[in-house]
Amino acid sequence: MSDFNFETEAIRNQLERSQFQEHSTPMYLTSSFVFEDAEDMRASFTEEKIRTIYSRYSNPNTSEFVEKVVAMEKAEDGYAFATGMAAIFSTFAALLSSGDHIVSARSVFGSTHTLFTKYLPKWNIETSYFDINKPEEIESFIKPSTKIIYAETPTNPGVDLIDLELLGKIAKKHHLLLVIDNCFATPYIQQPIKYGADLVVHSATKLMDGQGRVLGGVVVGNSDLIREIYLFSRNTGPAMSPFNAWVLSKSLETLAVRVEKHCENALKVAEFLESNKNVSLVKYPFLESHPQYEIAKKQMKLGGNIIAFEIKGGIEAGKKFLNSIKLCSLSANLGDTRTIVTHPASTTHFRLSEEERLAAGITPGLVRVSVGLENVIDVISDLEQALNS
Ligand SMILES: *Cc1c(COP(=O)(O)O)cnc(C)c1O
């Protein structure tokens, strides 16, 4: 691994050129690779010789994408997956056994929560949840069978933060693995490995692609752990497609400039929302009013592009707000060039009871905005007319 600066790694960390001397990396759309002779084939399968064999194991395009993320997160090694959820599931499946225990923040991505509550228990892997705003409680959940501490920061959809340095210390003291979902921050804003994370997972679908085109996931970190995750994945098949890896690798070349602009726009939108009379609460890490502003300043380079806010008038007002939006999109994605607005209580979480929603941190008036790269004046005008309607 070289040690150029972030933007340079993102652009110049690329595959060796072929005989055609191409300037940018071509797509290697091939399912398999040929061997020189029987000896070459034997050596490759016994891993005496490291080379590409079959695209379920690895492919030049996925390797390039992984190398970039490894450099950006200052990790030792990594592996790429079809989606963020494939990355998260494979990490648990590869590293845990029946009887093991996870301590996780309660506010985690919806499908991760479903994994903890519905699927991992099928293999006798249990999870205990701590309140992200009470990290002092974490140690009380640790048992002899605990193997992993898991968290994401900032969280989805509440935009709460957790002190990564504190998590790193707790994990080290109890000899536990610390796994962090760094999707909302991206490695440009925050590098959890610096604070002691053993593994960092990402949904590359979000800001890494940043243009709403492809799905992808990646895990980076300690090379012994990645080796276990690689062996599991090589045999079970959740690998990233070479086409998606090619798109994502190209996207990473502009990650730094895109994230800078996303964050600049998001701060302006957050300040606008804070000044609007129909908004009762705004949560954005780089607003001084964020309850964990000190943590944000300590571990984040910028505030990210996600804002959570509370609209006055509860569920009806939230629904009316969504129906009045003209420019922004109502969509399930986030981290796109296009600004996306969601009102969980009247849409994605409508089926839950009020109590269930509140337990998941979804208040009746909670709105989540993923600020895009349009001219921010147009985004603010759209939100303003919808709020005033
Ligand atoms: C979207 C998301 C995931 C899941 O990623 P997919 O690529 O959709 O599978 C995991 N964690 C967070 C924080 C996310 O936002």
XYZ file of C-alpha atoms and ligand atoms in Angstrom:
404
model
C 0.000 0.000 0.000
C 1.318 3.448 -0.895
C 0.631 6.440 1.288
C -0.527 9.241 -0.921
C -3.244 11.566 0.298
C -6.909 10.541 0.185
C -7.898 12.064 -3.184
C -4.739 10.762 -4.851
C -5.335 7.213 -3.577
C -8.931 7.399 -4.814
C -7.765 8.320 -8.314
C -4.305 6.806 -8.785
C -4.732 3.528 -6.923
C -5.702 1.524 -10.025
C -5.020 -1.765 -11.782
C -1.823 -2.260 -13.732
C -2.278 -1.341 -17.396
C -2.800 -4.114 -19.950
C -0.854 -4.349 -23.221
C -3.177 -1.616 -24.602
C -1.842 0.995 -22.158
C -5.323 2.275 -21.314
C -5.400 5.408 -19.152
C -8.483 4.418 -17.136
C -9.401 0.915 -16.037
C -11.392 -1.190 -18.529
C -14.217 -3.512 -17.515
C -13.231 -7.146 -17.013
C -16.574 -8.790 -17.764
C -15.412 -12.367 -17.544
C -16.660 -15.078 -15.232
C -13.368 -16.997 -15.187
C -9.638 -16.765 -15.949
C -7.380 -19.267 -17.709
C -4.414 -21.187 -16.290
C -1.041 -21.644 -18.013
C -0.886 -25.368 -17.327
C -1.829 -28.032 -14.776
C 0.843 -26.871 -12.332
C -0.377 -23.240 -12.510
C -3.932 -24.417 -11.869
C -2.930 -26.579 -8.887
C -0.821 -23.798 -7.350
C -3.668 -21.272 -7.779
C -6.230 -23.485 -6.082
C -3.944 -24.284 -3.154
C -3.229 -20.544 -2.935
C 0.533 -21.018 -3.305
C 0.041 -18.541 -6.094
C -2.355 -15.622 -5.657
C -4.148 -14.805 -8.907
C -7.659 -14.405 -10.253
C -9.452 -17.721 -10.756
C -13.178 -17.146 -10.946
C -15.256 -13.963 -10.477
C -17.222 -15.406 -7.540
C -13.893 -15.324 -5.641
C -12.471 -12.110 -7.066
C -12.167 -10.121 -10.270
C -9.736 -7.347 -11.316
C -12.497 -4.712 -11.152
C -13.686 -5.723 -7.680
C -10.042 -5.851 -6.511
C -9.450 -2.304 -7.745
C -12.560 -1.046 -5.962
C -11.552 -2.830 -2.733
C -7.973 -1.494 -2.910
C -9.280 2.059 -3.119
C -11.549 1.607 -0.087
C -8.734 -0.110 1.853
C -6.472 2.892 1.188
C -9.211 5.407 2.078
C -10.096 3.695 5.371
C -6.425 2.978 6.187
C -7.282 -0.718 6.521
C -5.172 -3.827 5.885
C -7.475 -5.655 3.495
C -11.087 -5.877 2.303
C -13.722 -7.716 0.300
C -16.584 -6.427 -1.901
C -20.194 -7.612 -1.904
C -23.322 -7.315 -4.059
C -24.993 -5.047 -1.478
C -24.355 -3.468 1.908
C -26.583 -6.080 3.543
C -24.575 -8.920 1.939
C -21.459 -7.352 3.471
C -23.039 -7.068 6.922
C -24.599 -10.551 6.902
C -21.415 -12.208 5.604
C -19.352 -10.529 8.331
C -21.537 -12.042 11.062
C -21.896 -15.403 9.321
C -18.150 -15.746 8.793
C -17.024 -14.668 12.271
C -19.735 -15.947 14.639
C -20.804 -19.408 15.784
C -23.859 -20.773 17.536
C -23.976 -19.447 21.118
C -22.133 -16.197 20.349
C -23.537 -12.834 21.381
C -23.539 -9.338 19.832
C -23.902 -6.024 21.657
C -25.376 -3.489 19.236
C -26.749 0.017 19.296
C -30.564 -0.117 19.127
C -30.715 2.416 16.311
C -29.240 0.611 13.322
C -30.308 0.315 9.690
C -33.701 -1.470 9.382
C -32.476 -4.626 7.637
C -29.539 -4.939 10.062
C -32.078 -4.840 12.883
C -34.122 -7.576 11.151
C -30.951 -9.656 10.832
C -30.423 -9.378 14.612
C -34.029 -10.071 15.592
C -35.202 -12.588 12.981
C -32.347 -14.404 11.247
C -29.266 -14.629 13.494
C -31.380 -16.160 16.334
C -32.082 -19.098 13.958
C -28.416 -20.011 14.444
C -28.549 -19.252 18.168
C -26.738 -15.918 17.870
C -28.364 -13.381 20.197
C -28.100 -9.599 20.283
C -28.472 -7.146 23.187
C -29.203 -3.491 22.432
C -27.857 -0.373 24.063
C -29.313 3.106 23.732
C -26.955 5.124 21.519
C -27.397 8.110 23.845
C -26.341 6.050 26.894
C -22.960 4.563 25.949
C -22.177 4.208 29.663
C -24.586 1.238 29.641
C -22.679 -0.756 27.015
C -20.455 -2.650 29.441
C -23.456 -3.934 31.416
C -24.579 -5.904 28.313
C -21.259 -7.679 27.788
C -21.326 -11.413 28.652
C -18.717 -14.188 28.420
C -20.244 -15.181 25.041
C -20.066 -11.646 23.575
C -17.897 -11.478 20.461
C -18.824 -8.269 18.642
C -19.764 -4.672 19.452
C -21.693 -3.211 16.529
C -22.777 0.379 15.795
C -23.304 2.913 13.049
C -22.580 6.636 13.408
C -24.356 8.825 12.376
C -27.442 6.620 12.671
C -30.313 6.154 10.242
C -32.856 7.841 10.452
C -32.240 9.743 13.734
C -28.752 11.153 12.931
C -27.480 10.300 16.424
C -23.751 9.853 17.011
C -21.597 7.626 19.159
C -18.085 8.330 20.403
C -15.851 5.983 18.387
C -12.889 6.469 20.735
C -15.020 5.291 23.660
C -16.283 2.244 21.711
C -12.706 1.399 20.731
C -11.604 1.486 24.391
C -14.496 -0.699 25.568
C -13.893 -3.255 22.788
C -10.180 -3.421 23.594
C -10.719 -3.762 27.339
C -13.075 -6.738 26.852
C -11.185 -8.268 23.872
C -14.194 -7.874 21.574
C -14.337 -7.140 17.866
C -15.590 -3.665 17.027
C -17.559 -3.482 13.769
C -18.691 -0.054 12.519
C -21.132 0.715 9.686
C -19.505 3.880 8.269
C -22.029 4.363 5.469
C -23.404 7.791 6.425
C -19.970 9.317 6.999
C -17.863 7.714 4.233
C -14.095 7.367 4.797
C -13.676 10.981 3.653
C -15.425 12.223 6.804
C -14.513 9.585 9.388
C -12.116 6.637 9.646
C -13.228 4.310 12.473
C -10.079 2.135 12.282
C -8.123 5.050 13.808
C -10.223 4.608 16.963
C -9.796 0.851 17.181
C -12.496 -0.575 14.891
C -11.460 -4.038 13.653
C -13.835 -3.960 10.689
C -15.660 -1.198 8.822
C -18.688 -2.032 6.674
C -20.281 0.107 3.984
C -23.283 0.177 1.757
C -21.448 1.397 -1.356
C -24.923 2.001 -2.826
C -25.109 5.313 -0.993
C -22.475 8.091 -1.116
C -19.729 5.840 -2.515
C -21.654 5.478 -5.775
C -23.389 8.743 -4.989
C -25.379 8.811 -8.214
C -28.108 6.284 -7.491
C -26.978 3.816 -10.167
C -25.627 0.610 -8.594
C -25.834 -1.492 -5.431
C -22.734 -2.596 -3.586
C -21.175 -3.352 -0.219
C -17.676 -3.623 1.187
C -15.951 -4.708 4.401
C -12.410 -3.553 5.233
C -10.159 -3.992 8.257
C -7.880 -6.517 9.925
C -6.457 -8.944 7.332
C -6.999 -12.140 9.405
C -10.679 -11.304 9.836
C -11.035 -10.339 6.173
C -9.513 -13.696 5.258
C -12.320 -15.499 7.172
C -14.934 -13.274 5.516
C -13.360 -13.898 2.096
C -13.407 -17.695 2.540
C -17.049 -17.611 3.638
C -18.021 -15.407 0.694
C -16.000 -17.317 -1.876
C -18.025 -20.409 -0.984
C -21.449 -18.825 -0.527
C -21.510 -16.365 -3.430
C -22.532 -12.832 -2.312
C -19.726 -11.224 -4.389
C -19.981 -7.840 -6.109
C -20.401 -7.947 -9.894
C -17.434 -6.674 -11.969
C -19.727 -4.168 -13.688
C -20.840 -2.626 -10.372
C -17.232 -2.599 -9.157
C -16.177 -0.714 -12.315
C -18.931 1.890 -11.751
C -18.085 2.231 -8.046
C -14.360 2.500 -8.653
C -15.045 5.364 -11.054
C -17.379 6.963 -8.486
C -14.709 6.850 -5.763
C -12.440 9.053 -7.910
C -14.837 11.938 -7.199
C -15.878 10.980 -3.637
C -13.934 13.792 -1.944
C -15.321 16.635 -4.090
C -18.841 15.216 -4.038
C -18.886 14.762 -0.261
C -17.478 18.299 0.280
C -20.342 19.750 -1.770
C -23.004 17.476 -0.238
C -21.935 18.641 3.230
C -21.763 22.318 2.245
C -25.330 22.073 0.883
C -26.564 20.055 3.877
C -25.278 22.625 6.392
C -27.156 25.381 4.504
C -30.352 23.303 4.428
C -29.970 22.498 8.157
C -29.547 26.207 9.003
C -32.605 27.064 6.905
C -34.694 24.381 8.658
C -33.591 25.617 12.084
C -34.960 29.069 11.201
C -38.338 27.822 9.903
C -41.333 28.295 12.226
C -42.986 24.994 11.202
C -39.949 22.977 12.299
C -39.542 22.124 15.983
C -36.210 20.258 15.980
C -33.299 19.846 13.550
C -30.579 17.223 13.957
C -27.441 17.719 11.912
C -24.004 16.815 13.358
C -22.362 20.147 12.476
C -25.122 22.338 13.939
C -24.104 23.538 17.405
C -27.596 22.555 18.600
C -26.886 18.841 17.934
C -26.737 17.151 21.367
C -23.482 15.416 20.348
C -21.855 18.365 18.559
C -18.639 17.819 20.563
C -18.377 14.210 19.358
C -19.103 15.333 15.774
C -16.273 17.872 15.897
C -13.908 15.301 17.389
C -14.400 12.450 14.927
C -15.995 13.914 11.787
C -14.300 16.131 9.215
C -17.699 17.384 7.958
C -21.345 16.899 9.009
C -22.474 14.507 6.269
C -25.484 14.947 3.981
C -28.321 13.557 6.137
C -30.565 15.783 8.251
C -33.365 14.643 10.538
C -36.016 17.173 11.502
C -39.301 17.301 13.317
C -42.239 18.944 11.598
C -44.891 20.589 13.811
C -48.326 18.963 13.575
C -47.324 15.283 13.688
C -48.244 12.604 11.183
C -50.832 14.639 9.206
C -48.458 17.582 8.778
C -45.705 15.179 7.713
C -47.928 13.601 5.065
C -49.022 17.025 3.781
C -45.373 18.126 3.622
C -44.410 15.110 1.494
C -47.369 15.666 -0.837
C -46.356 19.315 -1.343
C -42.753 18.540 -2.362
C -42.128 19.385 -6.039
C -38.390 19.180 -6.799
C -37.011 16.730 -4.231
C -37.716 13.009 -4.636
C -39.706 10.718 -2.389
C -37.460 7.672 -2.543
C -35.984 4.952 -0.356
C -32.377 5.674 -1.343
C -29.994 8.216 0.183
C -26.605 9.692 -0.664
C -27.678 10.455 -4.244
C -27.012 13.564 -6.396
C -30.786 14.126 -6.118
C -32.155 15.412 -2.800
C -34.442 12.799 -1.224
C -37.090 13.385 1.438
C -38.778 10.697 3.504
C -41.400 10.763 6.260
C -41.070 7.330 7.897
C -44.252 7.525 10.033
C -46.594 7.876 7.019
C -44.596 5.732 4.574
C -41.956 3.078 5.358
C -43.025 2.565 9.001
C -46.776 3.188 8.552
C -47.664 -0.419 9.426
C -46.048 -0.250 12.866
C -48.037 0.843 15.900
C -47.294 4.261 17.376
C -45.469 2.556 20.299
C -43.342 0.441 17.968
C -42.427 3.514 15.933
C -41.463 5.482 19.034
C -39.276 2.603 20.269
C -37.427 2.770 16.941
C -36.980 6.544 17.371
C -39.566 7.406 14.710
C -41.658 10.271 16.052
C -44.849 11.286 14.153
C -43.268 14.395 12.629
C -39.790 12.992 11.850
C -38.558 13.815 8.342
C -35.234 12.644 6.898
C -33.540 14.613 4.141
C -30.610 13.311 2.104
C -29.250 16.538 0.632
C -28.075 16.187 -2.974
C -25.914 18.190 -5.346
C -28.565 20.392 -6.987
C -28.145 24.139 -6.460
C -28.986 24.443 -2.772
C -31.130 27.558 -3.379
C -33.576 25.417 -5.376
C -33.615 22.709 -2.697
C -34.303 25.226 0.080
C -37.103 26.905 -1.968
C -38.779 23.539 -2.469
C -38.580 22.621 1.238
C -39.777 26.125 2.193
C -42.879 26.070 -0.030
C -43.729 22.542 1.201
C -43.296 23.559 4.862
C -45.454 26.652 4.414
C -48.246 24.846 2.591
C -28.513 1.327 2.941
C -27.798 0.973 4.164
C -27.374 -0.357 4.396
C -27.708 -1.493 3.446
O -27.100 -1.355 2.210
P -27.688 -1.975 0.849
O -26.637 -1.630 -0.140
O -29.006 -1.297 0.592
O -27.839 -3.430 1.065
C -26.671 -0.616 5.558
N -26.388 0.347 6.454
C -26.781 1.631 6.271
C -26.446 2.646 7.305
C -27.493 1.991 5.126
O -27.895 3.258 4.959
